[in-house]
Amino acid sequence: DSGVTQTPKHLITATGQRVTLRCSPRSGDLSVYWYQQSLDQGLQFLIQYYNGEERAKGNILERFSAQQFPDLHSELNLSSLELGDSALYFCASSAPGTGFSEQYFGPGTRLTVT
Amino acid sequence: GEDVEQSLFLSVREGDSSVINCTYTDSSSTYLYWYKQEPGAGLQLLTYIFSNMDMKQDQRLTVLLNKKDKHLSLRIADTQTGDSAIYFCAERRAAGNKLTFGGGTRVLVKP
C-alpha cells in the first residue's frame, strides 16, 4: 500500500458525460501528479500540482481539468467523454524532502466510457 | 513513451535471474526508475537510480546504468513466481518532475 488513495475504483459512464476522479496523496506529500494508462498510448503524464498550484502540464486534453485543494487532495475532471477516454487514471504523490525523486502511485481509477 | 523503449516480453524460470532492459534518449535525465505493475493493481516503485551512479543494489534487485549508451537494466536475482508482472522503466528529466514511461515489459516466471 503506497499511502495514495483514489476513488472510485471503477467508473462506467456514457459518452458525453462528465466525471470527477479523486485522489488523496500520502501524508506530508505536497505534489500530486495525474497519469493516464491506455492500451494505445501507454502511461502518459497529464498534469502536476504542487501545494495547490499547477506546476506542469503534459498531454492533457482541454476537456480535462484538475485542481488541488487546501487539504492537498486533488480532483481530475473529465468532461464531454469519448470512447477513447476509457483508461486507467493514476494519481501519484511526492514529497519535497526527497527532491520529488520518489513518486508513489495510487491504485488507479478504471474509467469505462460506453 | 516513444522516448523510452523496452522489450515487450520476458520469460524466465523460477530461481533464475531476470534481466529487463530499457533505453532512453534524453541525456538530461536526472533519475531513472523501475516500477512494477501486477494485474489490476497500481504501480509499485521498486527502485530508482540517480544519473551520476552506475549501479544500485537493493536486496534481489540490481540496477545498472550506462549513461553513454543511455541504457538501463534491472536484474532480479532468484526470480520467484510472485515477480510475474509488468515492469516499467521511467525517466525524469532535468526540466520538471514528470516521469516518462516505457511501454512496459511483461515478465512471466515459470515454475
mmCIF file with all atom_site columns, C-alpha atoms in Angstrom:
data_model
loop_
_atom_site.group_PDB
_atom_site.id
_atom_site.type_symbol
_atom_site.label_atom_id
_atom_site.label_alt_id
_atom_site.label_comp_id
_atom_site.label_asym_id
_atom_site.label_entity_id
_atom_site.label_seq_id
_atom_site.pdbx_PDB_ins_code
_atom_site.Cartn_x
_atom_site.Cartn_y
_atom_site.Cartn_z
_atom_site.occupancy
_atom_site.B_iso_or_equiv
_atom_site.pdbx_formal_charge
_atom_site.auth_seq_id
_atom_site.auth_comp_id
_atom_site.auth_asym_id
_atom_site.auth_atom_id
_atom_site.pdbx_PDB_model_num
ATOM 1   C CA . ASP A 1 1   ? 0.000   0.000   0.000   1.00 0.00 ? 1   ASP A CA 1
ATOM 2   C CA . SER A 1 2   ? 1.592   3.230   -1.208  1.00 0.00 ? 2   SER A CA 1
ATOM 3   C CA . GLY A 1 3   ? -0.490  5.509   1.001   1.00 0.00 ? 3   GLY A CA 1
ATOM 4   C CA . VAL A 1 4   ? -2.051  7.242   -2.014  1.00 0.00 ? 4   VAL A CA 1
ATOM 5   C CA . THR A 1 5   ? -5.803  6.691   -2.231  1.00 0.00 ? 5   THR A CA 1
ATOM 6   C CA . GLN A 1 6   ? -8.046  7.082   -5.238  1.00 0.00 ? 6   GLN A CA 1
ATOM 7   C CA . THR A 1 7   ? -11.805 6.920   -5.587  1.00 0.00 ? 7   THR A CA 1
ATOM 8   C CA . PRO A 1 8   ? -13.765 5.476   -7.169  1.00 0.00 ? 8   PRO A CA 1
ATOM 9   C CA . LYS A 1 9   ? -12.029 2.264   -8.144  1.00 0.00 ? 9   LYS A CA 1
ATOM 10  C CA . HIS A 1 10  ? -14.235 1.748   -11.179 1.00 0.00 ? 10  HIS A CA 1
ATOM 11  C CA . LEU A 1 11  ? -16.436 4.121   -13.118 1.00 0.00 ? 11  LEU A CA 1
ATOM 12  C CA . ILE A 1 12  ? -18.714 3.303   -16.032 1.00 0.00 ? 12  ILE A CA 1
ATOM 13  C CA . THR A 1 13  ? -20.382 6.158   -17.856 1.00 0.00 ? 13  THR A CA 1
ATOM 14  C CA . ALA A 1 14  ? -21.750 7.135   -21.232 1.00 0.00 ? 14  ALA A CA 1
ATOM 15  C CA . THR A 1 15  ? -20.274 9.300   -23.960 1.00 0.00 ? 15  THR A CA 1
ATOM 16  C CA . GLY A 1 16  ? -20.849 12.999  -23.463 1.00 0.00 ? 16  GLY A CA 1
ATOM 17  C CA . GLN A 1 17  ? -20.952 12.734  -19.688 1.00 0.00 ? 17  GLN A CA 1
ATOM 18  C CA . ARG A 1 18  ? -18.704 14.328  -17.076 1.00 0.00 ? 18  ARG A CA 1
ATOM 19  C CA . VAL A 1 19  ? -16.923 12.547  -14.219 1.00 0.00 ? 19  VAL A CA 1
ATOM 20  C CA . THR A 1 20  ? -14.705 13.512  -11.310 1.00 0.00 ? 20  THR A CA 1
ATOM 21  C CA . LEU A 1 21  ? -11.860 11.348  -10.058 1.00 0.00 ? 21  LEU A CA 1
ATOM 22  C CA . ARG A 1 22  ? -10.495 11.947  -6.599  1.00 0.00 ? 22  ARG A CA 1
ATOM 23  C CA . CYS A 1 23  ? -7.023  11.463  -5.148  1.00 0.00 ? 23  CYS A CA 1
ATOM 24  C CA . SER A 1 24  ? -5.607  11.836  -1.659  1.00 0.00 ? 24  SER A CA 1
ATOM 25  C CA . PRO A 1 25  ? -1.809  11.989  -1.541  1.00 0.00 ? 25  PRO A CA 1
ATOM 26  C CA . ARG A 1 26  ? 0.421   10.371  1.055   1.00 0.00 ? 26  ARG A CA 1
ATOM 27  C CA . SER A 1 27  ? 0.561   12.216  4.341   1.00 0.00 ? 27  SER A CA 1
ATOM 28  C CA . GLY A 1 28  ? 3.047   15.062  4.015   1.00 0.00 ? 28  GLY A CA 1
ATOM 29  C CA . ASP A 1 29  ? 3.304   14.977  0.226   1.00 0.00 ? 29  ASP A CA 1
ATOM 30  C CA . LEU A 1 30  ? 2.636   18.336  -1.371  1.00 0.00 ? 30  LEU A CA 1
ATOM 31  C CA . SER A 1 31  ? 2.865   17.341  -5.013  1.00 0.00 ? 31  SER A CA 1
ATOM 32  C CA . VAL A 1 32  ? 0.197   15.410  -6.909  1.00 0.00 ? 32  VAL A CA 1
ATOM 33  C CA . TYR A 1 33  ? 0.526   14.044  -10.429 1.00 0.00 ? 33  TYR A CA 1
ATOM 34  C CA . TRP A 1 34  ? -2.111  12.576  -12.737 1.00 0.00 ? 34  TRP A CA 1
ATOM 35  C CA . TYR A 1 35  ? -1.275  9.934   -15.345 1.00 0.00 ? 35  TYR A CA 1
ATOM 36  C CA . GLN A 1 36  ? -3.402  8.107   -17.887 1.00 0.00 ? 36  GLN A CA 1
ATOM 37  C CA . GLN A 1 37  ? -2.729  4.497   -18.855 1.00 0.00 ? 37  GLN A CA 1
ATOM 38  C CA . SER A 1 38  ? -4.357  3.256   -22.039 1.00 0.00 ? 38  SER A CA 1
ATOM 39  C CA . LEU A 1 39  ? -3.628  0.361   -24.361 1.00 0.00 ? 39  LEU A CA 1
ATOM 40  C CA . ASP A 1 40  ? -2.713  2.533   -27.328 1.00 0.00 ? 40  ASP A CA 1
ATOM 41  C CA . GLN A 1 41  ? -0.908  5.417   -25.589 1.00 0.00 ? 41  GLN A CA 1
ATOM 42  C CA . GLY A 1 42  ? 0.706   3.629   -22.658 1.00 0.00 ? 42  GLY A CA 1
ATOM 43  C CA . LEU A 1 43  ? 1.360   5.615   -19.489 1.00 0.00 ? 43  LEU A CA 1
ATOM 44  C CA . GLN A 1 44  ? 1.212   9.342   -20.070 1.00 0.00 ? 44  GLN A CA 1
ATOM 45  C CA . PHE A 1 45  ? 1.665   12.266  -17.748 1.00 0.00 ? 45  PHE A CA 1
ATOM 46  C CA . LEU A 1 46  ? -1.318  14.607  -17.643 1.00 0.00 ? 46  LEU A CA 1
ATOM 47  C CA . ILE A 1 47  ? -0.729  17.298  -15.039 1.00 0.00 ? 47  ILE A CA 1
ATOM 48  C CA . GLN A 1 48  ? 1.071   18.119  -11.782 1.00 0.00 ? 48  GLN A CA 1
ATOM 49  C CA . TYR A 1 49  ? 0.025   20.263  -8.838  1.00 0.00 ? 49  TYR A CA 1
ATOM 50  C CA . TYR A 1 50  ? 2.210   21.463  -6.024  1.00 0.00 ? 50  TYR A CA 1
ATOM 51  C CA . ASN A 1 51  ? 0.624   22.821  -2.854  1.00 0.00 ? 51  ASN A CA 1
ATOM 52  C CA . GLY A 1 52  ? -2.487  23.940  -4.702  1.00 0.00 ? 52  GLY A CA 1
ATOM 53  C CA . GLU A 1 53  ? -0.819  25.433  -7.766  1.00 0.00 ? 53  GLU A CA 1
ATOM 54  C CA . GLU A 1 54  ? -0.490  23.933  -11.209 1.00 0.00 ? 54  GLU A CA 1
ATOM 55  C CA . ARG A 1 55  ? 3.184   23.098  -11.757 1.00 0.00 ? 55  ARG A CA 1
ATOM 56  C CA . ALA A 1 56  ? 3.401   21.234  -15.053 1.00 0.00 ? 56  ALA A CA 1
ATOM 57  C CA . LYS A 1 57  ? 1.147   20.154  -17.869 1.00 0.00 ? 57  LYS A CA 1
ATOM 58  C CA . GLY A 1 58  ? 1.542   17.182  -20.142 1.00 0.00 ? 58  GLY A CA 1
ATOM 59  C CA . ASN A 1 59  ? -0.724  15.633  -22.740 1.00 0.00 ? 59  ASN A CA 1
ATOM 60  C CA . ILE A 1 60  ? -3.923  16.747  -21.079 1.00 0.00 ? 60  ILE A CA 1
ATOM 61  C CA . LEU A 1 61  ? -6.919  17.422  -23.286 1.00 0.00 ? 61  LEU A CA 1
ATOM 62  C CA . GLU A 1 62  ? -8.812  20.697  -22.996 1.00 0.00 ? 62  GLU A CA 1
ATOM 63  C CA . ARG A 1 63  ? -11.864 18.692  -21.932 1.00 0.00 ? 63  ARG A CA 1
ATOM 64  C CA . PHE A 1 64  ? -9.940  17.610  -18.852 1.00 0.00 ? 64  PHE A CA 1
ATOM 65  C CA . SER A 1 65  ? -9.114  19.791  -15.880 1.00 0.00 ? 65  SER A CA 1
ATOM 66  C CA . ALA A 1 66  ? -7.738  19.291  -12.416 1.00 0.00 ? 66  ALA A CA 1
ATOM 67  C CA . GLN A 1 67  ? -7.296  21.110  -9.159  1.00 0.00 ? 67  GLN A CA 1
ATOM 68  C CA . GLN A 1 68  ? -5.645  20.609  -5.803  1.00 0.00 ? 68  GLN A CA 1
ATOM 69  C CA . PHE A 1 69  ? -7.479  21.752  -2.703  1.00 0.00 ? 69  PHE A CA 1
ATOM 70  C CA . PRO A 1 70  ? -6.109  23.306  0.520   1.00 0.00 ? 70  PRO A CA 1
ATOM 71  C CA . ASP A 1 71  ? -6.200  19.898  2.218   1.00 0.00 ? 71  ASP A CA 1
ATOM 72  C CA . LEU A 1 72  ? -3.969  18.719  -0.681  1.00 0.00 ? 72  LEU A CA 1
ATOM 73  C CA . HIS A 1 73  ? -6.406  16.242  -2.168  1.00 0.00 ? 73  HIS A CA 1
ATOM 74  C CA . SER A 1 74  ? -6.826  16.559  -5.907  1.00 0.00 ? 74  SER A CA 1
ATOM 75  C CA . GLU A 1 75  ? -9.625  16.035  -8.379  1.00 0.00 ? 75  GLU A CA 1
ATOM 76  C CA . LEU A 1 76  ? -9.405  15.301  -12.085 1.00 0.00 ? 76  LEU A CA 1
ATOM 77  C CA . ASN A 1 77  ? -12.483 16.357  -14.036 1.00 0.00 ? 77  ASN A CA 1
ATOM 78  C CA . LEU A 1 78  ? -13.172 14.732  -17.388 1.00 0.00 ? 78  LEU A CA 1
ATOM 79  C CA . SER A 1 79  ? -15.990 16.173  -19.487 1.00 0.00 ? 79  SER A CA 1
ATOM 80  C CA . SER A 1 80  ? -17.657 15.510  -22.851 1.00 0.00 ? 80  SER A CA 1
ATOM 81  C CA . LEU A 1 81  ? -16.370 11.982  -22.513 1.00 0.00 ? 81  LEU A CA 1
ATOM 82  C CA . GLU A 1 82  ? -15.487 9.976   -25.608 1.00 0.00 ? 82  GLU A CA 1
ATOM 83  C CA . LEU A 1 83  ? -14.958 6.250   -26.050 1.00 0.00 ? 83  LEU A CA 1
ATOM 84  C CA . GLY A 1 84  ? -11.221 6.882   -26.345 1.00 0.00 ? 84  GLY A CA 1
ATOM 85  C CA . ASP A 1 85  ? -11.114 8.311   -22.823 1.00 0.00 ? 85  ASP A CA 1
ATOM 86  C CA . SER A 1 86  ? -11.582 4.810   -21.446 1.00 0.00 ? 86  SER A CA 1
ATOM 87  C CA . ALA A 1 87  ? -8.392  4.161   -19.498 1.00 0.00 ? 87  ALA A CA 1
ATOM 88  C CA . LEU A 1 88  ? -6.843  3.676   -16.106 1.00 0.00 ? 88  LEU A CA 1
ATOM 89  C CA . TYR A 1 89  ? -6.183  7.013   -14.396 1.00 0.00 ? 89  TYR A CA 1
ATOM 90  C CA . PHE A 1 90  ? -3.457  7.096   -11.800 1.00 0.00 ? 90  PHE A CA 1
ATOM 91  C CA . CYS A 1 91  ? -2.617  9.668   -9.230  1.00 0.00 ? 91  CYS A CA 1
ATOM 92  C CA . ALA A 1 92  ? 0.857   9.851   -7.724  1.00 0.00 ? 92  ALA A CA 1
ATOM 93  C CA . SER A 1 93  ? 2.353   11.978  -4.994  1.00 0.00 ? 93  SER A CA 1
ATOM 94  C CA . SER A 1 94  ? 5.822   13.014  -3.942  1.00 0.00 ? 94  SER A CA 1
ATOM 95  C CA . ALA A 1 95  ? 7.463   14.942  -1.151  1.00 0.00 ? 95  ALA A CA 1
ATOM 96  C CA . PRO A 1 96  ? 9.867   17.866  -1.329  1.00 0.00 ? 96  PRO A CA 1
ATOM 97  C CA . GLY A 1 97  ? 12.102  16.162  1.200   1.00 0.00 ? 97  GLY A CA 1
ATOM 98  C CA . THR A 1 98  ? 13.235  13.683  -1.434  1.00 0.00 ? 98  THR A CA 1
ATOM 99  C CA . GLY A 1 99  ? 13.639  16.363  -4.094  1.00 0.00 ? 99  GLY A CA 1
ATOM 100 C CA . PHE A 1 100 ? 10.458  14.922  -5.538  1.00 0.00 ? 100 PHE A CA 1
ATOM 101 C CA . SER A 1 101 ? 12.551  11.964  -6.664  1.00 0.00 ? 101 SER A CA 1
ATOM 102 C CA . GLU A 1 102 ? 10.111  9.369   -5.371  1.00 0.00 ? 102 GLU A CA 1
ATOM 103 C CA . GLN A 1 103 ? 6.650   9.252   -6.899  1.00 0.00 ? 103 GLN A CA 1
ATOM 104 C CA . TYR A 1 104 ? 4.228   6.878   -5.235  1.00 0.00 ? 104 TYR A CA 1
ATOM 105 C CA . PHE A 1 105 ? 1.206   5.777   -7.204  1.00 0.00 ? 105 PHE A CA 1
ATOM 106 C CA . GLY A 1 106 ? -2.330  5.093   -6.101  1.00 0.00 ? 106 GLY A CA 1
ATOM 107 C CA . PRO A 1 107 ? -4.302  2.007   -7.187  1.00 0.00 ? 107 PRO A CA 1
ATOM 108 C CA . GLY A 1 108 ? -5.951  3.894   -10.051 1.00 0.00 ? 108 GLY A CA 1
ATOM 109 C CA . THR A 1 109 ? -9.479  4.538   -11.243 1.00 0.00 ? 109 THR A CA 1
ATOM 110 C CA . ARG A 1 110 ? -10.614 2.466   -14.182 1.00 0.00 ? 110 ARG A CA 1
ATOM 111 C CA . LEU A 1 111 ? -12.886 4.537   -16.398 1.00 0.00 ? 111 LEU A CA 1
ATOM 112 C CA . THR A 1 112 ? -15.057 2.841   -18.995 1.00 0.00 ? 112 THR A CA 1
ATOM 113 C CA . VAL A 1 113 ? -16.950 5.051   -21.418 1.00 0.00 ? 113 VAL A CA 1
ATOM 114 C CA . THR A 1 114 ? -19.750 3.264   -23.287 1.00 0.00 ? 114 THR A CA 1
ATOM 115 C CA . GLY B 2 1   ? 6.535   6.850   -24.168 1.00 0.00 ? 1   GLY B CA 1
ATOM 116 C CA . GLU B 2 2   ? 8.273   6.880   -27.517 1.00 0.00 ? 2   GLU B CA 1
ATOM 117 C CA . ASP B 2 3   ? 11.434  8.186   -25.921 1.00 0.00 ? 3   ASP B CA 1
ATOM 118 C CA . VAL B 2 4   ? 11.789  5.239   -23.574 1.00 0.00 ? 4   VAL B CA 1
ATOM 119 C CA . GLU B 2 5   ? 11.924  1.773   -25.118 1.00 0.00 ? 5   GLU B CA 1
ATOM 120 C CA . GLN B 2 6   ? 11.562  -1.665  -23.563 1.00 0.00 ? 6   GLN B CA 1
ATOM 121 C CA . SER B 2 7   ? 11.177  -5.139  -24.938 1.00 0.00 ? 7   SER B CA 1
ATOM 122 C CA . LEU B 2 8   ? 7.635   -6.447  -24.677 1.00 0.00 ? 8   LEU B CA 1
ATOM 123 C CA . PHE B 2 9   ? 8.067   -9.809  -23.048 1.00 0.00 ? 9   PHE B CA 1
ATOM 124 C CA . LEU B 2 10  ? 10.463  -11.888 -20.963 1.00 0.00 ? 10  LEU B CA 1
ATOM 125 C CA . SER B 2 11  ? 10.044  -15.489 -19.866 1.00 0.00 ? 11  SER B CA 1
ATOM 126 C CA . VAL B 2 12  ? 12.236  -16.865 -17.088 1.00 0.00 ? 12  VAL B CA 1
ATOM 127 C CA . ARG B 2 13  ? 12.379  -19.995 -14.956 1.00 0.00 ? 13  ARG B CA 1
ATOM 128 C CA . GLU B 2 14  ? 11.825  -19.760 -11.226 1.00 0.00 ? 14  GLU B CA 1
ATOM 129 C CA . GLY B 2 15  ? 15.159  -19.438 -9.427  1.00 0.00 ? 15  GLY B CA 1
ATOM 130 C CA . ASP B 2 16  ? 16.964  -17.964 -12.432 1.00 0.00 ? 16  ASP B CA 1
ATOM 131 C CA . SER B 2 17  ? 17.959  -14.330 -12.798 1.00 0.00 ? 17  SER B CA 1
ATOM 132 C CA . SER B 2 18  ? 15.853  -11.971 -14.907 1.00 0.00 ? 18  SER B CA 1
ATOM 133 C CA . VAL B 2 19  ? 17.303  -9.018  -16.755 1.00 0.00 ? 19  VAL B CA 1
ATOM 134 C CA . ILE B 2 20  ? 14.956  -6.354  -18.079 1.00 0.00 ? 20  ILE B CA 1
ATOM 135 C CA . ASN B 2 21  ? 16.415  -3.747  -20.395 1.00 0.00 ? 21  ASN B CA 1
ATOM 136 C CA . CYS B 2 22  ? 15.441  -0.202  -21.198 1.00 0.00 ? 22  CYS B CA 1
ATOM 137 C CA . THR B 2 23  ? 16.843  2.511   -23.447 1.00 0.00 ? 23  THR B CA 1
ATOM 138 C CA . TYR B 2 24  ? 16.125  6.194   -23.233 1.00 0.00 ? 24  TYR B CA 1
ATOM 139 C CA . THR B 2 25  ? 17.038  9.149   -25.399 1.00 0.00 ? 25  THR B CA 1
ATOM 140 C CA . ASP B 2 26  ? 17.306  12.204  -23.193 1.00 0.00 ? 26  ASP B CA 1
ATOM 141 C CA . SER B 2 27  ? 20.810  12.705  -21.829 1.00 0.00 ? 27  SER B CA 1
ATOM 142 C CA . SER B 2 28  ? 19.471  15.257  -19.343 1.00 0.00 ? 28  SER B CA 1
ATOM 143 C CA . SER B 2 29  ? 17.590  12.567  -17.420 1.00 0.00 ? 29  SER B CA 1
ATOM 144 C CA . THR B 2 30  ? 18.278  13.003  -13.735 1.00 0.00 ? 30  THR B CA 1
ATOM 145 C CA . TYR B 2 31  ? 16.635  9.935   -12.261 1.00 0.00 ? 31  TYR B CA 1
ATOM 146 C CA . LEU B 2 32  ? 15.703  6.607   -13.789 1.00 0.00 ? 32  LEU B CA 1
ATOM 147 C CA . TYR B 2 33  ? 13.097  4.356   -12.247 1.00 0.00 ? 33  TYR B CA 1
ATOM 148 C CA . TRP B 2 34  ? 11.738  0.854   -12.220 1.00 0.00 ? 34  TRP B CA 1
ATOM 149 C CA . TYR B 2 35  ? 8.089   0.299   -11.375 1.00 0.00 ? 35  TYR B CA 1
ATOM 150 C CA . LYS B 2 36  ? 6.187   -2.994  -11.090 1.00 0.00 ? 36  LYS B CA 1
ATOM 151 C CA . GLN B 2 37  ? 2.528   -3.411  -12.017 1.00 0.00 ? 37  GLN B CA 1
ATOM 152 C CA . GLU B 2 38  ? 0.650   -6.557  -11.076 1.00 0.00 ? 38  GLU B CA 1
ATOM 153 C CA . PRO B 2 39  ? -2.707  -7.376  -12.697 1.00 0.00 ? 39  PRO B CA 1
ATOM 154 C CA . GLY B 2 40  ? -5.431  -4.992  -11.552 1.00 0.00 ? 40  GLY B CA 1
ATOM 155 C CA . ALA B 2 41  ? -3.037  -3.053  -9.348  1.00 0.00 ? 41  ALA B CA 1
ATOM 156 C CA . GLY B 2 42  ? -1.286  0.272   -9.360  1.00 0.00 ? 42  GLY B CA 1
ATOM 157 C CA . LEU B 2 43  ? 2.371   0.980   -9.981  1.00 0.00 ? 43  LEU B CA 1
ATOM 158 C CA . GLN B 2 44  ? 4.762   -0.034  -7.248  1.00 0.00 ? 44  GLN B CA 1
ATOM 159 C CA . LEU B 2 45  ? 8.025   1.880   -7.044  1.00 0.00 ? 45  LEU B CA 1
ATOM 160 C CA . LEU B 2 46  ? 10.730  -0.787  -6.956  1.00 0.00 ? 46  LEU B CA 1
ATOM 161 C CA . THR B 2 47  ? 13.908  1.232   -7.133  1.00 0.00 ? 47  THR B CA 1
ATOM 162 C CA . TYR B 2 48  ? 15.494  4.202   -8.816  1.00 0.00 ? 48  TYR B CA 1
ATOM 163 C CA . ILE B 2 49  ? 18.951  5.458   -9.613  1.00 0.00 ? 49  ILE B CA 1
ATOM 164 C CA . PHE B 2 50  ? 20.402  8.915   -9.824  1.00 0.00 ? 50  PHE B CA 1
ATOM 165 C CA . SER B 2 51  ? 22.055  9.649   -13.132 1.00 0.00 ? 51  SER B CA 1
ATOM 166 C CA . ASN B 2 52  ? 25.534  10.067  -11.646 1.00 0.00 ? 52  ASN B CA 1
ATOM 167 C CA . MET B 2 53  ? 25.520  6.467   -10.412 1.00 0.00 ? 53  MET B CA 1
ATOM 168 C CA . ASP B 2 54  ? 26.449  3.350   -12.389 1.00 0.00 ? 54  ASP B CA 1
ATOM 169 C CA . MET B 2 55  ? 24.885  0.746   -10.179 1.00 0.00 ? 55  MET B CA 1
ATOM 170 C CA . LYS B 2 56  ? 22.477  0.375   -7.308  1.00 0.00 ? 56  LYS B CA 1
ATOM 171 C CA . GLN B 2 57  ? 21.721  -2.807  -5.419  1.00 0.00 ? 57  GLN B CA 1
ATOM 172 C CA . ASP B 2 58  ? 18.698  -3.369  -3.223  1.00 0.00 ? 58  ASP B CA 1
ATOM 173 C CA . GLN B 2 59  ? 18.266  -6.939  -1.955  1.00 0.00 ? 59  GLN B CA 1
ATOM 174 C CA . ARG B 2 60  ? 17.416  -9.061  -5.026  1.00 0.00 ? 60  ARG B CA 1
ATOM 175 C CA . LEU B 2 61  ? 17.347  -6.057  -7.342  1.00 0.00 ? 61  LEU B CA 1
ATOM 176 C CA . THR B 2 62  ? 20.351  -4.622  -9.165  1.00 0.00 ? 62  THR B CA 1
ATOM 177 C CA . VAL B 2 63  ? 20.069  -1.589  -11.393 1.00 0.00 ? 63  VAL B CA 1
ATOM 178 C CA . LEU B 2 64  ? 22.787  -0.852  -13.934 1.00 0.00 ? 64  LEU B CA 1
ATOM 179 C CA . LEU B 2 65  ? 23.007  2.456   -15.745 1.00 0.00 ? 65  LEU B CA 1
ATOM 180 C CA . ASN B 2 66  ? 25.146  3.091   -18.804 1.00 0.00 ? 66  ASN B CA 1
ATOM 181 C CA . LYS B 2 67  ? 24.830  6.813   -19.440 1.00 0.00 ? 67  LYS B CA 1
ATOM 182 C CA . LYS B 2 68  ? 26.997  6.739   -22.547 1.00 0.00 ? 68  LYS B CA 1
ATOM 183 C CA . ASP B 2 69  ? 24.650  4.263   -24.258 1.00 0.00 ? 69  ASP B CA 1
ATOM 184 C CA . LYS B 2 70  ? 21.543  5.575   -22.432 1.00 0.00 ? 70  LYS B CA 1
ATOM 185 C CA . HIS B 2 71  ? 20.822  2.045   -21.288 1.00 0.00 ? 71  HIS B CA 1
ATOM 186 C CA . LEU B 2 72  ? 19.212  0.980   -18.045 1.00 0.00 ? 72  LEU B CA 1
ATOM 187 C CA . SER B 2 73  ? 18.721  -2.559  -16.805 1.00 0.00 ? 73  SER B CA 1
ATOM 188 C CA . LEU B 2 74  ? 17.058  -4.250  -13.874 1.00 0.00 ? 74  LEU B CA 1
ATOM 189 C CA . ARG B 2 75  ? 18.349  -7.599  -12.712 1.00 0.00 ? 75  ARG B CA 1
ATOM 190 C CA . ILE B 2 76  ? 16.159  -9.665  -10.415 1.00 0.00 ? 76  ILE B CA 1
ATOM 191 C CA . ALA B 2 77  ? 18.090  -12.429 -8.681  1.00 0.00 ? 77  ALA B CA 1
ATOM 192 C CA . ASP B 2 78  ? 16.431  -15.733 -7.758  1.00 0.00 ? 78  ASP B CA 1
ATOM 193 C CA . THR B 2 79  ? 13.239  -14.839 -9.623  1.00 0.00 ? 79  THR B CA 1
ATOM 194 C CA . GLN B 2 80  ? 10.057  -16.042 -7.931  1.00 0.00 ? 80  GLN B CA 1
ATOM 195 C CA . THR B 2 81  ? 6.549   -16.624 -9.309  1.00 0.00 ? 81  THR B CA 1
ATOM 196 C CA . GLY B 2 82  ? 5.458   -13.517 -7.400  1.00 0.00 ? 82  GLY B CA 1
ATOM 197 C CA . ASP B 2 83  ? 7.773   -11.498 -9.645  1.00 0.00 ? 83  ASP B CA 1
ATOM 198 C CA . SER B 2 84  ? 5.462   -12.140 -12.604 1.00 0.00 ? 84  SER B CA 1
ATOM 199 C CA . ALA B 2 85  ? 4.206   -8.678  -13.542 1.00 0.00 ? 85  ALA B CA 1
ATOM 200 C CA . ILE B 2 86  ? 4.721   -5.824  -15.971 1.00 0.00 ? 86  ILE B CA 1
ATOM 201 C CA . TYR B 2 87  ? 7.857   -3.802  -15.302 1.00 0.00 ? 87  TYR B CA 1
ATOM 202 C CA . PHE B 2 88  ? 8.081   -0.199  -16.424 1.00 0.00 ? 88  PHE B CA 1
ATOM 203 C CA . CYS B 2 89  ? 11.168  1.893   -16.668 1.00 0.00 ? 89  CYS B CA 1
ATOM 204 C CA . ALA B 2 90  ? 10.771  5.653   -16.496 1.00 0.00 ? 90  ALA B CA 1
ATOM 205 C CA . GLU B 2 91  ? 12.944  8.693   -16.723 1.00 0.00 ? 91  GLU B CA 1
ATOM 206 C CA . ARG B 2 92  ? 12.720  12.029  -15.037 1.00 0.00 ? 92  ARG B CA 1
ATOM 207 C CA . ARG B 2 93  ? 14.300  14.826  -16.999 1.00 0.00 ? 93  ARG B CA 1
ATOM 208 C CA . ALA B 2 94  ? 16.142  17.818  -15.682 1.00 0.00 ? 94  ALA B CA 1
ATOM 209 C CA . ALA B 2 95  ? 13.270  20.111  -16.600 1.00 0.00 ? 95  ALA B CA 1
ATOM 210 C CA . GLY B 2 96  ? 10.313  19.239  -14.421 1.00 0.00 ? 96  GLY B CA 1
ATOM 211 C CA . ASN B 2 97  ? 9.224   16.382  -12.251 1.00 0.00 ? 97  ASN B CA 1
ATOM 212 C CA . LYS B 2 98  ? 7.066   14.390  -14.628 1.00 0.00 ? 98  LYS B CA 1
ATOM 213 C CA . LEU B 2 99  ? 8.009   10.818  -15.432 1.00 0.00 ? 99  LEU B CA 1
ATOM 214 C CA . THR B 2 100 ? 8.200   9.500   -18.982 1.00 0.00 ? 100 THR B CA 1
ATOM 215 C CA . PHE B 2 101 ? 7.470   5.788   -19.097 1.00 0.00 ? 101 PHE B CA 1
ATOM 216 C CA . GLY B 2 102 ? 8.430   2.994   -21.417 1.00 0.00 ? 102 GLY B CA 1
ATOM 217 C CA . GLY B 2 103 ? 5.795   0.644   -22.757 1.00 0.00 ? 103 GLY B CA 1
ATOM 218 C CA . GLY B 2 104 ? 6.454   -1.992  -20.099 1.00 0.00 ? 104 GLY B CA 1
ATOM 219 C CA . THR B 2 105 ? 7.981   -5.484  -20.166 1.00 0.00 ? 105 THR B CA 1
ATOM 220 C CA . ARG B 2 106 ? 5.736   -8.358  -19.231 1.00 0.00 ? 106 ARG B CA 1
ATOM 221 C CA . VAL B 2 107 ? 7.728   -10.863 -17.184 1.00 0.00 ? 107 VAL B CA 1
ATOM 222 C CA . LEU B 2 108 ? 6.403   -14.392 -16.868 1.00 0.00 ? 108 LEU B CA 1
ATOM 223 C CA . VAL B 2 109 ? 8.057   -16.648 -14.314 1.00 0.00 ? 109 VAL B CA 1
ATOM 224 C CA . LYS B 2 110 ? 7.610   -20.346 -14.987 1.00 0.00 ? 110 LYS B CA 1
ATOM 225 C CA . PRO B 2 111 ? 7.852   -22.884 -12.169 1.00 0.00 ? 111 PRO B CA 1
#
